[in-house]
Amino acid sequence: MAKFLEYQGKEFFKQSKIPIPEGIVVSTPEDAEAAAQQLARPVVIKAQVHAGGRGKAGGVKFADTPEQAHTLAGEILGMDIKGLEVKQLLVEEQLDIVQEFYAGVIINSAQEVRGPVLMFSPEGGMDIESVSQDKIATMNVDVIKGLMPYDTLNMVASMGVTGKALRQIADIVFKLFKVFQKMDCRSLEINPLVLTSDNKVLAADCRMAVDDQALFRHPELGIKIGREFLKEPTEFDLIGWSFEASDFRGTSYVAEMAAPEEVVKGGYVGYHGIGGGAAMIGMDALNRVGLKIADYADTSGNPTASKVYRTTKLIMSQPGIEAYFLAGFMMANQEQWHHAHGVVKALREELPKKPGFPVVLLLCGNKEKQSQEILKEGLADLDARIEIYDRDRVYDATFIAGRVKALVDEYHEKQSLS
């Protein structure tokens, strides 16, 4: 899912007239101080990262003065929160909070009647996961009928909310669902939704994720890669995504795992998995024999030969890799001759540039016999160290990784002698 930072999601709230605190996005301590001066009141400084638990990690701090905002911003910027570096902050007005609530919408694909589920709880805050079920109202929204304002009014009232806050909260929950629909979200949450001492209700936070398959309908979002991606995509990543962007026939997931300057130092393999779980087996096995992967790739779900071809070409384009490893560690329920044709075409174009280059191919599943023949015949005349394995070795990850390591060592020796 394409995830959005808090301040980005709040912009959609603002457009939909969901009240939010006044805030300014900054990226330096100096800007944080200036933002606090502009807001002219005590502020809260919030790390902007795609991770929950920011408060517990020290990524949310309160400042009473602009000078204090400068100091605290300097402490938060550069922090590591669940493996993510803090590069941006939201400097926001402090609120005098009387009560915290939770409101959210998710897609529930496990139910018999699949669709959006609207949720509301009078107990919001950091530990919403621990709130008992009797304190959370849920509603399966009929995608044909839709949602009516009285639905959210009844939902909020059923949780004991009364007084002036009732209609404000019900209105926000209704608008929240409308944003969810409009933006094709997979999940959209306000936690906490707060009631202040002056009887105002505001969305104090936002967690938003849009369905990858709907991003073509939202060019205004400027999403470069339509999948969960927690770092700035490299050129390699963008090329890999282009294989998926307009072709949904099977999966072709490709991502750079090591910077090119690291790969050229040695010990890296161009990695091509088939199936997510099976791919992990191969990665782990390579690590155990002292090799590292330059990229992660997965072509599964019965992709076309053209997708496999482009993925293989991209993997082979990485300067400094010392082997190409096709890791089909399970007997895939897909027509494997598409893999065979794609791999053969790509390797016939790339291997002449790399004499003696190590290649290990493990491929099994539907049309296995024909696929093995395609690989063996198509690659037989190439100047490369190619080993091809079938289902007899499918679960022997230690052996296969050992063969990759042996061929890499042999390649090193020949390179040093030449």
Short mmCIF file of C-alpha atoms in Angstrom, two decimals:
data_model
loop_
_atom_site.label_atom_id
_atom_site.label_comp_id
_atom_site.label_asym_id
_atom_site.label_seq_id
_atom_site.Cartn_x
_atom_site.Cartn_y
_atom_site.Cartn_z
CA MET A 1 0.00 0.00 0.00
CA ALA A 2 1.10 3.56 -0.72
CA LYS A 3 1.41 5.18 2.72
CA PHE A 4 1.23 8.86 3.54
CA LEU A 5 2.86 10.86 6.28
CA GLU A 6 0.64 12.48 8.90
CA TYR A 7 0.87 15.97 7.44
CA GLN A 8 0.06 14.69 3.95
CA GLY A 9 -3.06 12.88 5.12
CA LYS A 10 -4.17 15.92 7.07
CA GLU A 11 -4.16 17.96 3.88
CA PHE A 12 -6.91 15.68 2.56
CA PHE A 13 -8.77 16.14 5.84
CA LYS A 14 -8.51 19.90 5.45
CA GLN A 15 -9.87 19.72 1.91
CA SER A 16 -12.83 17.68 3.18
CA LYS A 17 -13.50 20.11 6.04
CA ILE A 18 -12.38 17.74 8.79
CA PRO A 19 -10.98 20.08 11.48
CA ILE A 20 -7.24 19.72 12.14
CA PRO A 21 -4.81 21.59 14.40
CA GLU A 22 -2.85 24.44 12.86
CA GLY A 23 0.60 23.21 11.89
CA ILE A 24 3.67 23.74 9.71
CA VAL A 25 5.99 21.13 8.16
CA VAL A 26 9.71 21.76 8.67
CA SER A 27 13.02 20.00 8.10
CA THR A 28 15.50 22.02 10.19
CA PRO A 29 15.64 23.22 13.81
CA GLU A 30 15.72 26.81 12.55
CA ASP A 31 12.50 26.27 10.61
CA ALA A 32 10.93 24.65 13.67
CA GLU A 33 11.74 27.75 15.74
CA ALA A 34 10.30 30.00 13.04
CA ALA A 35 7.16 27.85 12.86
CA ALA A 36 6.67 28.09 16.62
CA GLN A 37 7.06 31.87 16.40
CA GLN A 38 4.50 32.00 13.60
CA LEU A 39 2.01 29.85 15.52
CA ALA A 40 2.60 32.07 18.58
CA ARG A 41 1.64 29.47 21.15
CA PRO A 42 3.05 26.28 22.73
CA VAL A 43 3.62 23.60 20.10
CA VAL A 44 4.04 19.86 19.72
CA ILE A 45 6.87 18.64 17.48
CA LYS A 46 6.10 15.36 15.72
CA ALA A 47 8.43 13.14 13.70
CA GLN A 48 7.07 12.41 10.24
CA VAL A 49 7.82 8.76 9.48
CA HIS A 50 5.83 5.79 8.21
CA ALA A 51 5.78 4.10 11.61
CA GLY A 52 3.57 3.89 14.66
CA GLY A 53 4.76 4.34 18.22
CA ARG A 54 6.48 7.67 17.57
CA GLY A 55 5.64 8.97 21.03
CA LYS A 56 7.13 6.00 22.84
CA ALA A 57 10.23 6.25 20.65
CA GLY A 58 10.79 9.89 21.58
CA GLY A 59 9.57 11.27 18.27
CA VAL A 60 6.89 13.51 19.79
CA LYS A 61 7.93 16.37 22.11
CA PHE A 62 6.27 19.48 23.53
CA ALA A 63 7.77 22.96 23.41
CA ASP A 64 6.56 26.04 25.27
CA THR A 65 8.83 28.53 23.47
CA PRO A 66 10.35 28.91 19.99
CA GLU A 67 13.81 28.41 21.46
CA GLN A 68 12.72 25.15 23.04
CA ALA A 69 11.18 24.11 19.71
CA HIS A 70 14.59 24.65 18.08
CA THR A 71 16.32 22.46 20.66
CA LEU A 72 13.77 19.65 20.58
CA ALA A 73 13.61 19.65 16.78
CA GLY A 74 17.36 19.13 16.71
CA GLU A 75 16.94 16.11 18.98
CA ILE A 76 14.25 14.50 16.84
CA LEU A 77 15.67 15.16 13.37
CA GLY A 78 17.95 12.31 12.36
CA MET A 79 16.44 9.93 14.91
CA ASP A 80 15.99 6.29 13.95
CA ILE A 81 12.39 5.18 14.54
CA LYS A 82 11.84 1.53 13.65
CA GLY A 83 14.62 1.70 11.06
CA LEU A 84 13.42 4.96 9.51
CA GLU A 85 15.38 8.22 9.68
CA VAL A 86 13.39 11.30 10.68
CA LYS A 87 13.84 13.94 7.99
CA GLN A 88 10.70 16.03 8.46
CA LEU A 89 8.75 17.36 11.43
CA LEU A 90 5.24 18.66 11.91
CA VAL A 91 5.21 21.64 14.27
CA GLU A 92 1.64 21.88 15.46
CA GLU A 93 -0.30 23.90 18.03
CA GLN A 94 -0.68 22.20 21.40
CA LEU A 95 -4.25 21.28 22.27
CA ASP A 96 -5.89 21.27 25.68
CA ILE A 97 -7.35 17.77 25.35
CA VAL A 98 -10.31 16.66 27.43
CA GLN A 99 -10.92 13.27 25.79
CA GLU A 100 -9.38 11.12 23.04
CA PHE A 101 -11.37 9.01 20.59
CA TYR A 102 -10.52 6.69 17.70
CA ALA A 103 -12.09 6.60 14.23
CA GLY A 104 -10.99 4.51 11.29
CA VAL A 105 -11.93 2.67 8.13
CA ILE A 106 -10.23 -0.44 6.79
CA ILE A 107 -10.89 -2.96 4.04
CA ASN A 108 -11.74 -6.30 5.59
CA SER A 109 -11.07 -9.05 3.05
CA ALA A 110 -11.56 -11.91 5.52
CA GLN A 111 -15.33 -11.60 5.93
CA GLU A 112 -17.96 -13.30 3.80
CA VAL A 113 -19.25 -9.87 2.80
CA ARG A 114 -16.02 -8.14 1.91
CA GLY A 115 -15.76 -4.39 1.98
CA PRO A 116 -15.06 -1.35 4.11
CA VAL A 117 -15.45 -1.53 7.87
CA LEU A 118 -16.05 1.69 9.77
CA MET A 119 -14.86 1.79 13.39
CA PHE A 120 -15.28 4.17 16.31
CA SER A 121 -14.13 4.03 19.93
CA PRO A 122 -14.40 6.48 22.83
CA GLU A 123 -10.96 5.27 23.96
CA GLY A 124 -8.37 6.55 21.51
CA GLY A 125 -4.67 7.10 21.99
CA MET A 126 -1.40 5.23 21.60
CA ASP A 127 -2.64 1.81 22.72
CA ILE A 128 -5.83 1.45 20.67
CA GLU A 129 -4.87 -2.16 19.92
CA SER A 130 -5.44 -3.06 23.58
CA VAL A 131 -8.96 -1.57 23.81
CA SER A 132 -11.58 -4.22 24.56
CA GLN A 133 -13.97 -5.10 21.74
CA ASP A 134 -17.02 -3.87 23.64
CA LYS A 135 -15.51 -0.39 23.51
CA ILE A 136 -15.25 -0.39 19.69
CA ALA A 137 -18.30 0.08 17.45
CA THR A 138 -17.99 -1.39 13.96
CA MET A 139 -20.12 -1.18 10.85
CA ASN A 140 -19.78 -3.09 7.59
CA VAL A 141 -20.63 -0.43 5.03
CA ASP A 142 -22.72 -1.61 2.09
CA VAL A 143 -20.79 -0.43 -0.96
CA ILE A 144 -24.03 -0.13 -2.97
CA LYS A 145 -26.13 1.66 -0.35
CA GLY A 146 -23.23 3.68 1.01
CA LEU A 147 -23.12 5.53 4.32
CA MET A 148 -25.67 8.05 5.63
CA PRO A 149 -25.08 10.77 8.27
CA TYR A 150 -27.51 9.09 10.65
CA ASP A 151 -25.40 5.93 10.51
CA THR A 152 -22.40 7.65 12.06
CA LEU A 153 -24.62 9.57 14.49
CA ASN A 154 -26.07 6.27 15.75
CA MET A 155 -22.61 4.66 15.86
CA VAL A 156 -21.06 7.44 17.95
CA ALA A 157 -24.10 7.66 20.25
CA SER A 158 -23.97 3.89 20.83
CA MET A 159 -20.58 4.38 22.47
CA GLY A 160 -21.99 6.77 25.07
CA VAL A 161 -21.00 10.07 23.47
CA THR A 162 -23.46 12.86 24.31
CA GLY A 163 -23.70 16.64 24.36
CA LYS A 164 -22.20 19.12 21.92
CA ALA A 165 -19.45 16.71 20.92
CA LEU A 166 -21.86 14.09 19.55
CA ARG A 167 -22.76 15.78 16.26
CA GLN A 168 -19.23 17.10 15.71
CA ILE A 169 -17.73 13.63 16.08
CA ALA A 170 -20.45 11.97 13.99
CA ASP A 171 -19.87 14.51 11.23
CA ILE A 172 -16.11 13.89 11.25
CA VAL A 173 -16.57 10.11 11.15
CA PHE A 174 -18.94 10.54 8.19
CA LYS A 175 -16.47 12.78 6.35
CA LEU A 176 -13.66 10.34 7.18
CA PHE A 177 -15.48 7.62 5.28
CA LYS A 178 -16.02 9.96 2.33
CA VAL A 179 -12.27 10.67 2.16
CA PHE A 180 -11.64 6.92 2.36
CA GLN A 181 -13.91 6.37 -0.65
CA LYS A 182 -12.68 9.30 -2.69
CA MET A 183 -9.00 8.43 -2.30
CA ASP A 184 -9.42 4.65 -2.76
CA CYS A 185 -7.86 3.95 0.62
CA ARG A 186 -7.06 0.57 2.11
CA SER A 187 -6.97 2.14 5.56
CA LEU A 188 -7.62 5.60 6.99
CA GLU A 189 -7.43 6.34 10.72
CA ILE A 190 -7.65 9.24 13.15
CA ASN A 191 -5.97 8.33 16.42
CA PRO A 192 -6.55 10.33 18.42
CA LEU A 193 -9.62 12.27 17.45
CA VAL A 194 -9.73 14.79 20.30
CA LEU A 195 -12.23 16.89 22.22
CA THR A 196 -10.66 20.07 23.59
CA SER A 197 -11.56 22.12 26.64
CA ASP A 198 -13.34 24.67 24.42
CA ASN A 199 -15.60 21.91 23.00
CA LYS A 200 -13.89 21.62 19.63
CA VAL A 201 -13.28 18.25 17.98
CA LEU A 202 -10.16 17.90 15.82
CA ALA A 203 -8.23 15.18 14.04
CA ALA A 204 -4.96 15.25 15.98
CA ASP A 205 -3.34 12.56 13.84
CA CYS A 206 -3.78 10.76 10.52
CA ARG A 207 -2.67 7.41 9.17
CA MET A 208 -3.52 6.90 5.51
CA ALA A 209 -2.75 4.18 2.99
CA VAL A 210 -4.06 4.08 -0.59
CA ASP A 211 -4.70 0.91 -2.59
CA ASP A 212 -1.77 0.34 -4.95
CA GLN A 213 -4.08 -0.82 -7.74
CA ALA A 214 -6.01 2.48 -7.65
CA LEU A 215 -3.04 4.84 -7.95
CA PHE A 216 -3.54 5.23 -11.70
CA ARG A 217 -6.72 7.13 -10.79
CA HIS A 218 -4.80 9.57 -8.60
CA PRO A 219 -1.91 11.12 -10.52
CA GLU A 220 -2.30 14.14 -8.25
CA LEU A 221 -0.75 12.12 -5.43
CA GLY A 222 2.61 12.04 -7.18
CA ILE A 223 3.35 8.50 -5.99
CA LYS A 224 6.46 7.23 -7.78
CA ILE A 225 6.06 3.57 -6.83
CA GLY A 226 2.66 2.03 -6.20
CA ARG A 227 3.55 -0.25 -3.34
CA GLU A 228 4.72 0.11 0.24
CA PHE A 229 8.11 1.75 -0.11
CA LEU A 230 9.79 3.30 2.89
CA LYS A 231 12.77 4.93 1.22
CA GLU A 232 13.31 7.31 -1.65
CA PRO A 233 13.22 5.07 -4.75
CA THR A 234 16.40 4.74 -6.78
CA GLU A 235 16.57 4.64 -10.57
CA PHE A 236 16.78 0.83 -10.28
CA ASP A 237 13.60 0.78 -8.17
CA LEU A 238 11.74 3.02 -10.60
CA ILE A 239 12.68 0.85 -13.56
CA GLY A 240 11.53 -2.23 -11.67
CA TRP A 241 8.20 -0.61 -10.84
CA SER A 242 7.66 0.30 -14.50
CA PHE A 243 7.25 -3.42 -15.23
CA GLU A 244 4.23 -3.47 -12.92
CA ALA A 245 2.73 -0.02 -13.41
CA SER A 246 0.59 -0.88 -16.42
CA ASP A 247 0.79 -4.68 -16.59
CA PHE A 248 -1.01 -6.68 -13.90
CA ARG A 249 -0.33 -10.12 -15.39
CA GLY A 250 1.45 -11.81 -12.50
CA THR A 251 3.92 -10.19 -10.15
CA SER A 252 7.25 -8.64 -11.00
CA TYR A 253 8.57 -7.16 -7.77
CA VAL A 254 12.09 -5.74 -8.01
CA ALA A 255 13.90 -3.57 -5.45
CA GLU A 256 17.47 -2.49 -4.90
CA MET A 257 18.89 -3.90 -1.65
CA ALA A 258 22.42 -2.49 -1.75
CA ALA A 259 23.83 0.72 -3.18
CA PRO A 260 25.96 0.26 -6.34
CA GLU A 261 29.05 1.52 -4.51
CA GLU A 262 28.63 -1.33 -2.01
CA VAL A 263 27.97 -3.99 -4.65
CA VAL A 264 31.23 -3.29 -6.48
CA LYS A 265 33.16 -4.07 -3.29
CA GLY A 266 32.34 -7.76 -3.88
CA GLY A 267 30.33 -10.61 -2.45
CA TYR A 268 26.97 -9.65 -4.01
CA VAL A 269 24.69 -11.83 -6.12
CA GLY A 270 21.97 -10.77 -8.54
CA TYR A 271 18.94 -12.41 -6.91
CA HIS A 272 15.77 -13.57 -8.68
CA GLY A 273 13.22 -15.37 -6.51
CA ILE A 274 9.98 -17.07 -7.46
CA GLY A 275 7.35 -16.64 -4.75
CA GLY A 276 7.80 -14.53 -1.62
CA GLY A 277 8.28 -17.29 0.95
CA ALA A 278 10.46 -19.38 -1.34
CA ALA A 279 12.58 -16.33 -2.14
CA MET A 280 13.29 -15.85 1.55
CA ILE A 281 14.66 -19.40 1.75
CA GLY A 282 17.21 -18.61 -0.93
CA MET A 283 18.22 -15.27 0.58
CA ASP A 284 18.82 -16.89 3.96
CA ALA A 285 20.84 -19.70 2.40
CA LEU A 286 23.07 -17.26 0.50
CA ASN A 287 23.71 -15.28 3.67
CA ARG A 288 24.76 -18.43 5.49
CA VAL A 289 27.49 -19.14 2.94
CA GLY A 290 28.80 -15.57 3.10
CA LEU A 291 27.11 -14.05 0.05
CA LYS A 292 24.83 -11.01 -0.06
CA ILE A 293 22.02 -10.01 -2.40
CA ALA A 294 22.29 -6.87 -4.50
CA ASP A 295 18.56 -6.85 -5.21
CA TYR A 296 15.36 -8.58 -4.21
CA ALA A 297 13.18 -9.80 -7.05
CA ASP A 298 10.08 -11.98 -7.17
CA THR A 299 8.31 -13.06 -10.34
CA SER A 300 5.31 -15.15 -9.40
CA GLY A 301 1.55 -15.36 -9.92
CA ASN A 302 2.06 -16.65 -13.48
CA PRO A 303 3.85 -13.63 -15.01
CA THR A 304 4.41 -13.35 -18.74
CA ALA A 305 7.75 -14.17 -20.34
CA SER A 306 8.18 -10.47 -21.11
CA LYS A 307 7.96 -9.57 -17.41
CA VAL A 308 10.47 -12.26 -16.50
CA TYR A 309 12.76 -11.11 -19.31
CA ARG A 310 12.73 -7.49 -18.17
CA THR A 311 13.30 -8.47 -14.54
CA THR A 312 16.27 -10.65 -15.47
CA LYS A 313 17.74 -7.92 -17.65
CA LEU A 314 17.47 -5.42 -14.81
CA ILE A 315 19.11 -7.79 -12.34
CA MET A 316 21.98 -8.46 -14.74
CA SER A 317 22.49 -4.74 -15.31
CA GLN A 318 23.85 -4.21 -11.79
CA PRO A 319 27.60 -3.45 -11.96
CA GLY A 320 29.69 -5.65 -9.70
CA ILE A 321 27.35 -8.61 -9.15
CA GLU A 322 29.27 -11.88 -9.16
CA ALA A 323 26.48 -14.33 -10.05
CA TYR A 324 22.88 -14.56 -11.18
CA PHE A 325 20.71 -16.85 -9.08
CA LEU A 326 17.17 -17.88 -10.10
CA ALA A 327 15.76 -19.28 -6.86
CA GLY A 328 12.58 -21.28 -7.36
CA PHE A 329 12.62 -23.11 -4.03
CA MET A 330 9.04 -24.36 -4.31
CA MET A 331 7.17 -26.14 -7.10
CA ALA A 332 5.24 -23.13 -8.33
CA ASN A 333 1.68 -23.50 -9.59
CA GLN A 334 2.35 -21.45 -12.72
CA GLU A 335 3.44 -22.18 -16.28
CA GLN A 336 7.20 -22.22 -15.79
CA TRP A 337 8.03 -22.21 -19.46
CA HIS A 338 7.29 -18.46 -19.39
CA HIS A 339 10.12 -18.13 -16.87
CA ALA A 340 12.36 -20.31 -19.00
CA HIS A 341 11.76 -18.30 -22.18
CA GLY A 342 12.23 -14.95 -20.41
CA VAL A 343 15.42 -16.01 -18.62
CA VAL A 344 16.97 -17.54 -21.75
CA LYS A 345 16.35 -14.44 -23.86
CA ALA A 346 17.79 -12.12 -21.20
CA LEU A 347 20.86 -14.25 -20.47
CA ARG A 348 21.63 -14.73 -24.15
CA GLU A 349 21.80 -10.94 -24.42
CA GLU A 350 23.74 -10.32 -21.21
CA LEU A 351 26.16 -13.22 -20.71
CA PRO A 352 28.32 -12.52 -23.80
CA LYS A 353 29.34 -9.32 -21.97
CA LYS A 354 30.52 -11.37 -18.95
CA PRO A 355 32.64 -14.37 -20.03
CA GLY A 356 32.64 -17.18 -17.47
CA PHE A 357 29.94 -15.50 -15.36
CA PRO A 358 28.30 -17.82 -12.76
CA VAL A 359 24.62 -18.67 -13.25
CA VAL A 360 22.58 -21.02 -11.06
CA LEU A 361 18.99 -21.77 -12.09
CA LEU A 362 16.51 -23.65 -9.89
CA LEU A 363 13.18 -23.97 -11.67
CA CYS A 364 10.34 -26.40 -11.06
CA GLY A 365 6.57 -26.51 -11.19
CA ASN A 366 4.01 -26.66 -13.99
CA LYS A 367 5.50 -27.59 -17.39
CA GLU A 368 8.73 -28.37 -15.59
CA LYS A 369 10.12 -30.83 -18.13
CA GLN A 370 9.56 -28.47 -21.05
CA SER A 371 10.98 -25.56 -19.05
CA GLN A 372 14.16 -27.48 -18.21
CA GLU A 373 14.62 -28.31 -21.89
CA ILE A 374 14.19 -24.65 -22.85
CA LEU A 375 16.85 -23.61 -20.32
CA LYS A 376 19.36 -26.29 -21.27
CA GLU A 377 19.01 -25.89 -25.03
CA GLY A 378 18.79 -22.11 -24.96
CA LEU A 379 21.89 -21.60 -22.82
CA ALA A 380 24.06 -24.51 -23.96
CA ASP A 381 26.41 -22.56 -26.24
CA LEU A 382 27.12 -19.62 -23.93
CA ASP A 383 30.53 -18.90 -22.40
CA ALA A 384 29.36 -19.00 -18.79
CA ARG A 385 29.38 -21.33 -15.77
CA ILE A 386 25.73 -22.37 -15.80
CA GLU A 387 24.17 -24.98 -13.51
CA ILE A 388 20.49 -25.91 -13.83
CA TYR A 389 18.50 -27.74 -11.15
CA ASP A 390 14.98 -29.15 -10.93
CA ARG A 391 12.69 -30.55 -8.21
CA ASP A 392 15.32 -33.04 -7.07
CA ARG A 393 17.06 -30.13 -5.32
CA VAL A 394 14.08 -27.91 -4.58
CA TYR A 395 14.30 -28.04 -0.78
CA ASP A 396 18.09 -28.38 -0.52
CA ALA A 397 18.83 -24.70 0.02
CA THR A 398 22.19 -25.40 1.64
CA PHE A 399 23.41 -27.35 -1.39
CA ILE A 400 22.18 -24.78 -3.93
CA ALA A 401 23.67 -21.83 -2.03
CA GLY A 402 26.90 -23.79 -1.72
CA ARG A 403 27.01 -24.20 -5.48
CA VAL A 404 26.51 -20.46 -5.99
CA LYS A 405 29.35 -19.79 -3.56
CA ALA A 406 31.63 -22.31 -5.26
CA LEU A 407 31.03 -20.79 -8.69
CA VAL A 408 31.61 -17.29 -7.36
CA ASP A 409 34.92 -18.38 -5.82
CA GLU A 410 35.91 -20.04 -9.10
CA TYR A 411 34.98 -16.87 -10.98
CA HIS A 412 37.14 -14.80 -8.61
CA GLU A 413 40.11 -17.07 -9.20
CA LYS A 414 39.82 -16.87 -12.97
CA GLN A 415 39.39 -13.11 -12.83
CA SER A 416 42.55 -12.75 -10.75
CA LEU A 417 44.55 -14.87 -13.18
CA SER A 418 43.39 -13.05 -16.28
#
